[in-house]
């Protein structure tokens, strides 16, 4: 069983993609709604909450957990993989993040290649990154992109209120206004360059993709993080078939779990994913 973890609804944008691609895989999603948003929390809190969430998914039987959250990936993924997992009692399991596949698509350089190589070495594109305050403060996207493409220009813009707006179900005009403000700030930072590509570096933001599309110049391409993550997971499962649910095992349809109030949380969900299963409370 593969687990997906996010602070709330955002990782559903990734889950939707994975459930289409891997209809034979048992997928379970855990949204830590009672602690969302993570993006304004300090780094240690995000690490602690992510560790607790991953532990719950392992205890439910997941052998692989994908952090379907940029904030959790940016702050906690490496720490969990390197420091926590080996001593956690779950050393036979694994944790993956979503920054690596996104950087691979943004740079066209494999994650394993960490030094600039021709022709990417000479790439001078401008790339915009929208994210939560915590993801932007972690600097993970500029660092990882510039390691591989040192001449690229990476501009970041934090969008502090968007996750809250999505989770609370703000009206579209209110969300559009905020997206417009953040997009203008990013473009102002880009000076006279139109960014070639933009990363929606928070899994909640694809839920507002059309608003970002209208607020950005036509020449700017939005990178599709859920697809990048799907491609990367497909490749990972081919190389690590031990994480694939064996054929013949009865697949439980996708399950959505929450630490929040399932009724209220499912209501917001139906705005974005009308035929999704309802959330259930995560077993304690
Ligand atoms: N979906 C999370 C992300 O990708 C949102 C974080 C939050 O809860 O603020 O960053």
PDB file of C-alpha atoms and ligand atoms in Angstrom:
ATOM      1  CA  UNK A   1       0.000   0.000   0.000  1.00  0.00           C
ATOM      2  CA  UNK A   2       1.306   3.455  -0.905  1.00  0.00           C
ATOM      3  CA  UNK A   3       0.543   6.357   1.428  1.00  0.00           C
ATOM      4  CA  UNK A   4       0.316  10.035   0.520  1.00  0.00           C
ATOM      5  CA  UNK A   5       0.685  12.715   3.154  1.00  0.00           C
ATOM      6  CA  UNK A   6      -0.247  16.401   3.091  1.00  0.00           C
ATOM      7  CA  UNK A   7      -1.314  19.048   5.575  1.00  0.00           C
ATOM      8  CA  UNK A   8      -4.810  19.131   4.070  1.00  0.00           C
ATOM      9  CA  UNK A   9      -6.446  18.996   0.648  1.00  0.00           C
ATOM     10  CA  UNK A  10      -3.401  19.905  -1.463  1.00  0.00           C
ATOM     11  CA  UNK A  11      -1.956  16.433  -1.912  1.00  0.00           C
ATOM     12  CA  UNK A  12      -5.245  15.385  -3.509  1.00  0.00           C
ATOM     13  CA  UNK A  13      -3.991  17.021  -6.708  1.00  0.00           C
ATOM     14  CA  UNK A  14      -1.226  14.400  -6.656  1.00  0.00           C
ATOM     15  CA  UNK A  15      -3.521  11.588  -5.515  1.00  0.00           C
ATOM     16  CA  UNK A  16      -5.917  12.266  -8.400  1.00  0.00           C
ATOM     17  CA  UNK A  17      -3.059  11.824 -10.870  1.00  0.00           C
ATOM     18  CA  UNK A  18      -1.728   8.680  -9.155  1.00  0.00           C
ATOM     19  CA  UNK A  19      -5.136   7.027  -8.905  1.00  0.00           C
ATOM     20  CA  UNK A  20      -5.542   7.470 -12.692  1.00  0.00           C
ATOM     21  CA  UNK A  21      -2.082   6.107 -13.429  1.00  0.00           C
ATOM     22  CA  UNK A  22      -1.984   3.268 -10.927  1.00  0.00           C
ATOM     23  CA  UNK A  23      -5.518   1.855 -10.812  1.00  0.00           C
ATOM     24  CA  UNK A  24      -4.118  -1.441  -9.475  1.00  0.00           C
ATOM     25  CA  UNK A  25      -2.288   0.116  -6.530  1.00  0.00           C
ATOM     26  CA  UNK A  26      -3.721   0.421  -3.049  1.00  0.00           C
ATOM     27  CA  UNK A  27      -3.488   4.164  -2.250  1.00  0.00           C
ATOM     28  CA  UNK A  28      -4.274   5.784   1.088  1.00  0.00           C
ATOM     29  CA  UNK A  29      -4.228   9.539   1.626  1.00  0.00           C
ATOM     30  CA  UNK A  30      -3.796  11.293   4.940  1.00  0.00           C
ATOM     31  CA  UNK A  31      -4.551  15.023   5.239  1.00  0.00           C
ATOM     32  CA  UNK A  32      -3.524  16.499   8.574  1.00  0.00           C
ATOM     33  CA  UNK A  33      -6.347  19.052   8.443  1.00  0.00           C
ATOM     34  CA  UNK A  34      -6.396  19.661  12.171  1.00  0.00           C
ATOM     35  CA  UNK A  35      -2.895  21.139  11.922  1.00  0.00           C
ATOM     36  CA  UNK A  36      -3.143  22.845   8.509  1.00  0.00           C
ATOM     37  CA  UNK A  37      -1.725  25.053   7.183  1.00  0.00           C
ATOM     38  CA  UNK A  38       1.886  23.999   7.631  1.00  0.00           C
ATOM     39  CA  UNK A  39       3.302  26.828   5.517  1.00  0.00           C
ATOM     40  CA  UNK A  40       3.403  29.409   8.298  1.00  0.00           C
ATOM     41  CA  UNK A  41       4.758  27.044  10.975  1.00  0.00           C
ATOM     42  CA  UNK A  42       8.371  26.933  12.023  1.00  0.00           C
ATOM     43  CA  UNK A  43      10.596  24.257  10.531  1.00  0.00           C
ATOM     44  CA  UNK A  44      10.777  22.001  13.607  1.00  0.00           C
ATOM     45  CA  UNK A  45       6.973  21.909  13.891  1.00  0.00           C
ATOM     46  CA  UNK A  46       6.716  20.841  10.256  1.00  0.00           C
ATOM     47  CA  UNK A  47       9.314  18.096  10.856  1.00  0.00           C
ATOM     48  CA  UNK A  48       7.453  16.846  13.954  1.00  0.00           C
ATOM     49  CA  UNK A  49       4.024  16.859  12.291  1.00  0.00           C
ATOM     50  CA  UNK A  50       5.384  15.158   9.176  1.00  0.00           C
ATOM     51  CA  UNK A  51       7.111  12.472  11.267  1.00  0.00           C
ATOM     52  CA  UNK A  52       3.852  11.819  13.113  1.00  0.00           C
ATOM     53  CA  UNK A  53       1.873  11.637   9.848  1.00  0.00           C
ATOM     54  CA  UNK A  54       4.320   9.261   8.179  1.00  0.00           C
ATOM     55  CA  UNK A  55       4.333   7.049  11.296  1.00  0.00           C
ATOM     56  CA  UNK A  56       0.523   6.814  11.158  1.00  0.00           C
ATOM     57  CA  UNK A  57       0.653   5.774   7.497  1.00  0.00           C
ATOM     58  CA  UNK A  58       3.352   3.169   8.201  1.00  0.00           C
ATOM     59  CA  UNK A  59       1.250   1.827  11.094  1.00  0.00           C
ATOM     60  CA  UNK A  60      -1.680   1.440   8.697  1.00  0.00           C
ATOM     61  CA  UNK A  61       0.507  -0.826   6.554  1.00  0.00           C
ATOM     62  CA  UNK A  62       1.991   1.547   3.959  1.00  0.00           C
ATOM     63  CA  UNK A  63       5.416   0.435   2.810  1.00  0.00           C
ATOM     64  CA  UNK A  64       6.072   3.599   0.839  1.00  0.00           C
ATOM     65  CA  UNK A  65       4.963   7.111   1.799  1.00  0.00           C
ATOM     66  CA  UNK A  66       5.014  10.021  -0.604  1.00  0.00           C
ATOM     67  CA  UNK A  67       5.079  13.465   0.978  1.00  0.00           C
ATOM     68  CA  UNK A  68       2.517  15.068  -1.338  1.00  0.00           C
ATOM     69  CA  UNK A  69       3.350  18.445   0.180  1.00  0.00           C
ATOM     70  CA  UNK A  70       6.125  20.820  -0.859  1.00  0.00           C
ATOM     71  CA  UNK A  71       6.424  22.335   2.609  1.00  0.00           C
ATOM     72  CA  UNK A  72       6.892  18.945   4.289  1.00  0.00           C
ATOM     73  CA  UNK A  73       9.259  17.819   1.527  1.00  0.00           C
ATOM     74  CA  UNK A  74      11.316  21.007   1.643  1.00  0.00           C
ATOM     75  CA  UNK A  75      11.776  20.956   5.396  1.00  0.00           C
ATOM     76  CA  UNK A  76      11.477  17.323   6.491  1.00  0.00           C
ATOM     77  CA  UNK A  77      12.068  14.846   3.652  1.00  0.00           C
ATOM     78  CA  UNK A  78      15.854  14.575   3.768  1.00  0.00           C
ATOM     79  CA  UNK A  79      15.886  14.576   7.593  1.00  0.00           C
ATOM     80  CA  UNK A  80      13.331  11.768   7.715  1.00  0.00           C
ATOM     81  CA  UNK A  81      15.066   9.708   5.048  1.00  0.00           C
ATOM     82  CA  UNK A  82      18.573  10.085   6.444  1.00  0.00           C
ATOM     83  CA  UNK A  83      18.216  10.540  10.208  1.00  0.00           C
ATOM     84  CA  UNK A  84      14.828   9.179  11.256  1.00  0.00           C
ATOM     85  CA  UNK A  85      14.023   6.200   9.026  1.00  0.00           C
ATOM     86  CA  UNK A  86      17.099   4.078   9.908  1.00  0.00           C
ATOM     87  CA  UNK A  87      16.338   4.273  13.658  1.00  0.00           C
ATOM     88  CA  UNK A  88      12.528   4.476  13.435  1.00  0.00           C
ATOM     89  CA  UNK A  89      11.726   0.776  13.457  1.00  0.00           C
ATOM     90  CA  UNK A  90      10.535   1.153   9.830  1.00  0.00           C
ATOM     91  CA  UNK A  91      13.903   0.794   8.143  1.00  0.00           C
ATOM     92  CA  UNK A  92      12.396  -1.577   5.541  1.00  0.00           C
ATOM     93  CA  UNK A  93      10.022   1.178   4.311  1.00  0.00           C
ATOM     94  CA  UNK A  94      10.718   4.327   2.317  1.00  0.00           C
ATOM     95  CA  UNK A  95       9.718   7.975   2.087  1.00  0.00           C
ATOM     96  CA  UNK A  96       9.728  10.024  -1.114  1.00  0.00           C
ATOM     97  CA  UNK A  97       9.279  13.763  -1.646  1.00  0.00           C
ATOM     98  CA  UNK A  98       7.992  15.856  -4.518  1.00  0.00           C
ATOM     99  CA  UNK A  99      10.707  18.488  -4.901  1.00  0.00           C
ATOM    100  CA  UNK A 100      13.067  16.127  -6.780  1.00  0.00           C
ATOM    101  CA  UNK A 101      10.687  15.281  -9.662  1.00  0.00           C
ATOM    102  CA  UNK A 102       9.709  18.947  -9.956  1.00  0.00           C
ATOM    103  CA  UNK A 103      13.321  20.107 -10.169  1.00  0.00           C
ATOM    104  CA  UNK A 104      14.007  17.391 -12.763  1.00  0.00           C
ATOM    105  CA  UNK A 105      11.221  18.713 -14.986  1.00  0.00           C
ATOM    106  CA  UNK A 106      12.194  22.352 -14.413  1.00  0.00           C
ATOM    107  CA  UNK A 107      15.855  21.785 -15.275  1.00  0.00           C
ATOM    108  CA  UNK A 108      15.666  18.725 -17.550  1.00  0.00           C
ATOM    109  CA  UNK A 109      18.494  17.286 -15.452  1.00  0.00           C
ATOM    110  CA  UNK A 110      18.152  14.004 -13.513  1.00  0.00           C
ATOM    111  CA  UNK A 111      18.122  14.446  -9.720  1.00  0.00           C
ATOM    112  CA  UNK A 112      21.215  12.253  -9.369  1.00  0.00           C
ATOM    113  CA  UNK A 113      23.213  14.766 -11.443  1.00  0.00           C
ATOM    114  CA  UNK A 114      24.128  17.535  -9.028  1.00  0.00           C
ATOM    115  CA  UNK A 115      26.748  19.454 -11.034  1.00  0.00           C
ATOM    116  CA  UNK A 116      26.143  21.601 -14.119  1.00  0.00           C
ATOM    117  CA  UNK A 117      26.588  19.793 -17.406  1.00  0.00           C
ATOM    118  CA  UNK A 118      26.314  20.870 -21.029  1.00  0.00           C
ATOM    119  CA  UNK A 119      23.851  22.118 -22.346  1.00  0.00           C
ATOM    120  CA  UNK A 120      21.947  22.963 -19.122  1.00  0.00           C
ATOM    121  CA  UNK A 121      25.043  24.713 -17.786  1.00  0.00           C
ATOM    122  CA  UNK A 122      24.303  27.534 -20.262  1.00  0.00           C
ATOM    123  CA  UNK A 123      20.549  27.713 -19.694  1.00  0.00           C
ATOM    124  CA  UNK A 124      19.629  31.315 -18.851  1.00  0.00           C
ATOM    125  CA  UNK A 125      15.860  30.882 -18.528  1.00  0.00           C
ATOM    126  CA  UNK A 126      13.923  32.678 -15.829  1.00  0.00           C
ATOM    127  CA  UNK A 127      11.843  30.412 -13.659  1.00  0.00           C
ATOM    128  CA  UNK A 128       9.247  31.520 -11.106  1.00  0.00           C
ATOM    129  CA  UNK A 129       8.391  29.562  -7.972  1.00  0.00           C
ATOM    130  CA  UNK A 130       5.195  30.111  -5.982  1.00  0.00           C
ATOM    131  CA  UNK A 131       5.103  28.408  -2.598  1.00  0.00           C
ATOM    132  CA  UNK A 132       4.209  28.695   1.049  1.00  0.00           C
ATOM    133  CA  UNK A 133       6.292  30.996   3.264  1.00  0.00           C
ATOM    134  CA  UNK A 134       8.084  27.951   4.731  1.00  0.00           C
ATOM    135  CA  UNK A 135       8.929  26.460   1.317  1.00  0.00           C
ATOM    136  CA  UNK A 136      10.220  29.817   0.075  1.00  0.00           C
ATOM    137  CA  UNK A 137      12.255  30.334   3.268  1.00  0.00           C
ATOM    138  CA  UNK A 138      13.808  26.866   2.876  1.00  0.00           C
ATOM    139  CA  UNK A 139      15.239  28.027  -0.490  1.00  0.00           C
ATOM    140  CA  UNK A 140      15.080  24.437  -1.692  1.00  0.00           C
ATOM    141  CA  UNK A 141      13.963  25.241  -5.247  1.00  0.00           C
ATOM    142  CA  UNK A 142      16.600  27.916  -6.057  1.00  0.00           C
ATOM    143  CA  UNK A 143      19.352  25.806  -4.464  1.00  0.00           C
ATOM    144  CA  UNK A 144      18.491  22.602  -6.282  1.00  0.00           C
ATOM    145  CA  UNK A 145      17.846  24.331  -9.623  1.00  0.00           C
ATOM    146  CA  UNK A 146      21.013  26.455  -9.527  1.00  0.00           C
ATOM    147  CA  UNK A 147      23.181  23.446  -8.626  1.00  0.00           C
ATOM    148  CA  UNK A 148      22.258  21.997 -12.010  1.00  0.00           C
ATOM    149  CA  UNK A 149      21.649  25.166 -14.052  1.00  0.00           C
ATOM    150  CA  UNK A 150      23.760  27.931 -12.478  1.00  0.00           C
ATOM    151  CA  UNK A 151      22.828  30.547 -15.074  1.00  0.00           C
ATOM    152  CA  UNK A 152      19.100  30.254 -14.605  1.00  0.00           C
ATOM    153  CA  UNK A 153      17.309  33.082 -12.851  1.00  0.00           C
ATOM    154  CA  UNK A 154      15.024  31.709 -10.103  1.00  0.00           C
ATOM    155  CA  UNK A 155      12.473  34.087  -8.585  1.00  0.00           C
ATOM    156  CA  UNK A 156      10.380  33.012  -5.623  1.00  0.00           C
ATOM    157  CA  UNK A 157       7.089  34.365  -4.338  1.00  0.00           C
ATOM    158  CA  UNK A 158       5.431  33.278  -1.100  1.00  0.00           C
ATOM    159  CA  UNK A 159       1.611  33.138  -1.205  1.00  0.00           C
ATOM    160  CA  UNK A 160       0.773  33.078   2.515  1.00  0.00           C
ATOM    161  CA  UNK A 161      -3.008  33.131   2.387  1.00  0.00           C
ATOM    162  CA  UNK A 162      -3.840  30.719  -0.429  1.00  0.00           C
ATOM    163  CA  UNK A 163      -3.782  27.429   1.495  1.00  0.00           C
ATOM    164  CA  UNK A 164      -6.028  28.885   4.167  1.00  0.00           C
ATOM    165  CA  UNK A 165      -8.338  30.248   1.447  1.00  0.00           C
ATOM    166  CA  UNK A 166      -8.628  26.839  -0.213  1.00  0.00           C
ATOM    167  CA  UNK A 167      -9.120  24.937   3.047  1.00  0.00           C
ATOM    168  CA  UNK A 168     -11.776  27.423   4.200  1.00  0.00           C
ATOM    169  CA  UNK A 169     -13.499  27.504   0.805  1.00  0.00           C
ATOM    170  CA  UNK A 170     -13.133  31.243   0.079  1.00  0.00           C
ATOM    171  CA  UNK A 171     -15.122  32.536  -2.921  1.00  0.00           C
ATOM    172  CA  UNK A 172     -13.278  32.414  -6.243  1.00  0.00           C
ATOM    173  CA  UNK A 173     -13.142  36.227  -6.637  1.00  0.00           C
ATOM    174  CA  UNK A 174     -11.329  36.528  -3.339  1.00  0.00           C
ATOM    175  CA  UNK A 175      -8.846  33.815  -4.303  1.00  0.00           C
ATOM    176  CA  UNK A 176      -8.388  35.397  -7.766  1.00  0.00           C
ATOM    177  CA  UNK A 177      -7.524  38.724  -6.162  1.00  0.00           C
ATOM    178  CA  UNK A 178      -4.848  37.128  -3.976  1.00  0.00           C
ATOM    179  CA  UNK A 179      -3.414  35.132  -6.882  1.00  0.00           C
ATOM    180  CA  UNK A 180      -3.297  38.346  -8.931  1.00  0.00           C
ATOM    181  CA  UNK A 181      -1.369  40.150  -6.197  1.00  0.00           C
ATOM    182  CA  UNK A 182       1.183  37.329  -5.840  1.00  0.00           C
ATOM    183  CA  UNK A 183       1.610  36.980  -9.615  1.00  0.00           C
ATOM    184  CA  UNK A 184       2.206  40.743 -10.007  1.00  0.00           C
ATOM    185  CA  UNK A 185       4.807  40.671  -7.227  1.00  0.00           C
ATOM    186  CA  UNK A 186       6.632  37.796  -8.940  1.00  0.00           C
ATOM    187  CA  UNK A 187       6.573  39.542 -12.324  1.00  0.00           C
ATOM    188  CA  UNK A 188       7.832  42.757 -10.791  1.00  0.00           C
ATOM    189  CA  UNK A 189      10.746  40.801  -9.343  1.00  0.00           C
ATOM    190  CA  UNK A 190      11.473  39.344 -12.773  1.00  0.00           C
ATOM    191  CA  UNK A 191      12.081  42.938 -13.949  1.00  0.00           C
ATOM    192  CA  UNK A 192      11.499  43.032 -17.714  1.00  0.00           C
ATOM    193  CA  UNK A 193      11.802  39.258 -18.281  1.00  0.00           C
ATOM    194  CA  UNK A 194       8.744  37.098 -18.863  1.00  0.00           C
ATOM    195  CA  UNK A 195       9.444  33.871 -16.934  1.00  0.00           C
ATOM    196  CA  UNK A 196       9.699  30.921 -19.306  1.00  0.00           C
ATOM    197  CA  UNK A 197       8.333  28.554 -16.666  1.00  0.00           C
ATOM    198  CA  UNK A 198       6.604  28.725 -13.332  1.00  0.00           C
ATOM    199  CA  UNK A 199       6.462  26.064 -10.630  1.00  0.00           C
ATOM    200  CA  UNK A 200       3.281  25.957  -8.576  1.00  0.00           C
ATOM    201  CA  UNK A 201       5.353  24.779  -5.619  1.00  0.00           C
ATOM    202  CA  UNK A 202       2.501  23.933  -3.282  1.00  0.00           C
ATOM    203  CA  UNK A 203       0.218  21.012  -3.973  1.00  0.00           C
ATOM    204  CA  UNK A 204      -2.801  23.155  -3.127  1.00  0.00           C
ATOM    205  CA  UNK A 205      -2.115  25.583  -5.984  1.00  0.00           C
ATOM    206  CA  UNK A 206      -3.105  23.343  -8.927  1.00  0.00           C
ATOM    207  CA  UNK A 207      -6.613  23.691  -7.475  1.00  0.00           C
ATOM    208  CA  UNK A 208      -6.270  27.364  -8.516  1.00  0.00           C
ATOM    209  CA  UNK A 209      -4.448  26.648 -11.776  1.00  0.00           C
ATOM    210  CA  UNK A 210      -6.886  28.615 -13.947  1.00  0.00           C
ATOM    211  CA  UNK A 211      -6.449  31.674 -11.698  1.00  0.00           C
ATOM    212  CA  UNK A 212      -2.645  31.470 -11.976  1.00  0.00           C
ATOM    213  CA  UNK A 213      -2.997  30.945 -15.746  1.00  0.00           C
ATOM    214  CA  UNK A 214      -5.025  34.133 -16.149  1.00  0.00           C
ATOM    215  CA  UNK A 215      -2.704  36.153 -13.898  1.00  0.00           C
ATOM    216  CA  UNK A 216       0.511  35.218 -15.752  1.00  0.00           C
ATOM    217  CA  UNK A 217       1.717  36.157 -19.262  1.00  0.00           C
ATOM    218  CA  UNK A 218       0.695  33.847 -22.116  1.00  0.00           C
ATOM    219  CA  UNK A 219       4.345  32.972 -22.762  1.00  0.00           C
ATOM    220  CA  UNK A 220       4.860  31.547 -19.282  1.00  0.00           C
ATOM    221  CA  UNK A 221       4.392  27.787 -19.002  1.00  0.00           C
ATOM    222  CA  UNK A 222       2.979  26.348 -15.774  1.00  0.00           C
ATOM    223  CA  UNK A 223       4.818  23.184 -14.785  1.00  0.00           C
ATOM    224  CA  UNK A 224       2.454  20.388 -13.843  1.00  0.00           C
ATOM    225  CA  UNK A 225       3.775  19.012 -10.565  1.00  0.00           C
ATOM    226  CA  UNK A 226       1.250  16.140 -10.196  1.00  0.00           C
ATOM    227  CA  UNK A 227       2.255  14.793 -13.635  1.00  0.00           C
ATOM    228  CA  UNK A 228       5.964  15.158 -12.833  1.00  0.00           C
ATOM    229  CA  UNK A 229       5.434  13.240  -9.594  1.00  0.00           C
ATOM    230  CA  UNK A 230       3.423  10.556 -11.422  1.00  0.00           C
ATOM    231  CA  UNK A 231       6.182  10.069 -14.039  1.00  0.00           C
ATOM    232  CA  UNK A 232       8.820   9.867 -11.360  1.00  0.00           C
ATOM    233  CA  UNK A 233       6.867   7.391  -9.216  1.00  0.00           C
ATOM    234  CA  UNK A 234       6.242   5.214 -12.265  1.00  0.00           C
ATOM    235  CA  UNK A 235       9.980   5.070 -12.839  1.00  0.00           C
ATOM    236  CA  UNK A 236      10.669   4.450  -9.127  1.00  0.00           C
ATOM    237  CA  UNK A 237       8.200   1.547  -8.916  1.00  0.00           C
ATOM    238  CA  UNK A 238       9.743  -0.042 -11.995  1.00  0.00           C
ATOM    239  CA  UNK A 239      13.111   0.054 -10.271  1.00  0.00           C
ATOM    240  CA  UNK A 240      11.694  -0.963  -6.847  1.00  0.00           C
ATOM    241  CA  UNK A 241       8.939  -3.483  -7.598  1.00  0.00           C
ATOM    242  CA  UNK A 242       8.858  -4.519  -3.922  1.00  0.00           C
ATOM    243  CA  UNK A 243       6.651  -1.471  -3.241  1.00  0.00           C
ATOM    244  CA  UNK A 244       4.105  -2.464  -5.893  1.00  0.00           C
ATOM    245  CA  UNK A 245       0.913  -4.085  -4.553  1.00  0.00           C
ATOM    246  CA  UNK A 246       1.185  -7.735  -5.730  1.00  0.00           C
ATOM    247  CA  UNK A 247      -1.288  -8.875  -8.374  1.00  0.00           C
ATOM    248  CA  UNK A 248      -4.151 -10.891  -6.927  1.00  0.00           C
ATOM    249  CA  UNK A 249      -4.318  -8.872  -3.709  1.00  0.00           C
ATOM    250  CA  UNK A 250      -7.753  -7.339  -3.318  1.00  0.00           C
ATOM    251  CA  UNK A 251      -7.377  -3.581  -3.790  1.00  0.00           C
ATOM    252  CA  UNK A 252      -9.329  -1.391  -1.407  1.00  0.00           C
ATOM    253  CA  UNK A 253     -10.465   1.658  -3.364  1.00  0.00           C
ATOM    254  CA  UNK A 254      -8.619   4.907  -2.626  1.00  0.00           C
ATOM    255  CA  UNK A 255      -9.112   5.858   1.033  1.00  0.00           C
ATOM    256  CA  UNK A 256      -9.052   9.414   2.317  1.00  0.00           C
ATOM    257  CA  UNK A 257      -8.164   9.907   5.978  1.00  0.00           C
ATOM    258  CA  UNK A 258      -8.052  13.096   7.988  1.00  0.00           C
ATOM    259  CA  UNK A 259      -7.096  14.265  11.444  1.00  0.00           C
ATOM    260  CA  UNK A 260      -9.871  16.873  11.099  1.00  0.00           C
ATOM    261  CA  UNK A 261     -13.641  16.683  11.153  1.00  0.00           C
ATOM    262  CA  UNK A 262     -14.466  14.284   8.264  1.00  0.00           C
ATOM    263  CA  UNK A 263     -17.849  15.872   7.459  1.00  0.00           C
ATOM    264  CA  UNK A 264     -16.542  19.427   7.201  1.00  0.00           C
ATOM    265  CA  UNK A 265     -13.393  18.364   5.387  1.00  0.00           C
ATOM    266  CA  UNK A 266     -15.351  16.317   2.827  1.00  0.00           C
ATOM    267  CA  UNK A 267     -17.580  19.313   2.109  1.00  0.00           C
ATOM    268  CA  UNK A 268     -14.672  21.459   0.936  1.00  0.00           C
ATOM    269  CA  UNK A 269     -13.336  18.493  -1.041  1.00  0.00           C
ATOM    270  CA  UNK A 270     -16.435  18.210  -3.213  1.00  0.00           C
ATOM    271  CA  UNK A 271     -15.703  21.653  -4.717  1.00  0.00           C
ATOM    272  CA  UNK A 272     -12.547  20.317  -6.318  1.00  0.00           C
ATOM    273  CA  UNK A 273     -13.156  16.609  -6.754  1.00  0.00           C
ATOM    274  CA  UNK A 274     -16.893  15.947  -6.948  1.00  0.00           C
ATOM    275  CA  UNK A 275     -16.724  12.149  -7.213  1.00  0.00           C
ATOM    276  CA  UNK A 276     -14.029  11.650  -4.553  1.00  0.00           C
ATOM    277  CA  UNK A 277     -14.701   9.234  -1.695  1.00  0.00           C
ATOM    278  CA  UNK A 278     -15.519  10.893   1.624  1.00  0.00           C
ATOM    279  CA  UNK A 279     -12.864  11.463   4.243  1.00  0.00           C
ATOM    280  CA  UNK A 280     -12.792   9.170   7.290  1.00  0.00           C
ATOM    281  CA  UNK A 281     -11.146  10.002  10.581  1.00  0.00           C
ATOM    282  CA  UNK A 282      -7.657   8.515  10.831  1.00  0.00           C
ATOM    283  CA  UNK A 283      -7.656   5.641  13.338  1.00  0.00           C
ATOM    284  CA  UNK A 284      -5.903   6.687  16.542  1.00  0.00           C
TER     285      UNK A 284
HETATM  286  N1  LIG B   1       0.139  21.463   0.106  1.00  0.00           N
HETATM  287  C1  LIG B   1       1.166  21.990   0.970  1.00  0.00           C
HETATM  288  C2  LIG B   1       2.394  22.298   0.136  1.00  0.00           C
HETATM  289  O1  LIG B   1       2.554  21.701  -0.930  1.00  0.00           O
HETATM  290  C3  LIG B   1       0.564  23.119   1.735  1.00  0.00           C
HETATM  291  C4  LIG B   1       1.267  23.506   2.925  1.00  0.00           C
HETATM  292  C5  LIG B   1       0.449  24.210   3.992  1.00  0.00           C
HETATM  293  O2  LIG B   1      -0.256  23.531   4.695  1.00  0.00           O
HETATM  294  O3  LIG B   1       0.627  25.423   4.136  1.00  0.00           O
HETATM  295  O4  LIG B   1       3.231  23.080   0.506  1.00  0.00           O
END
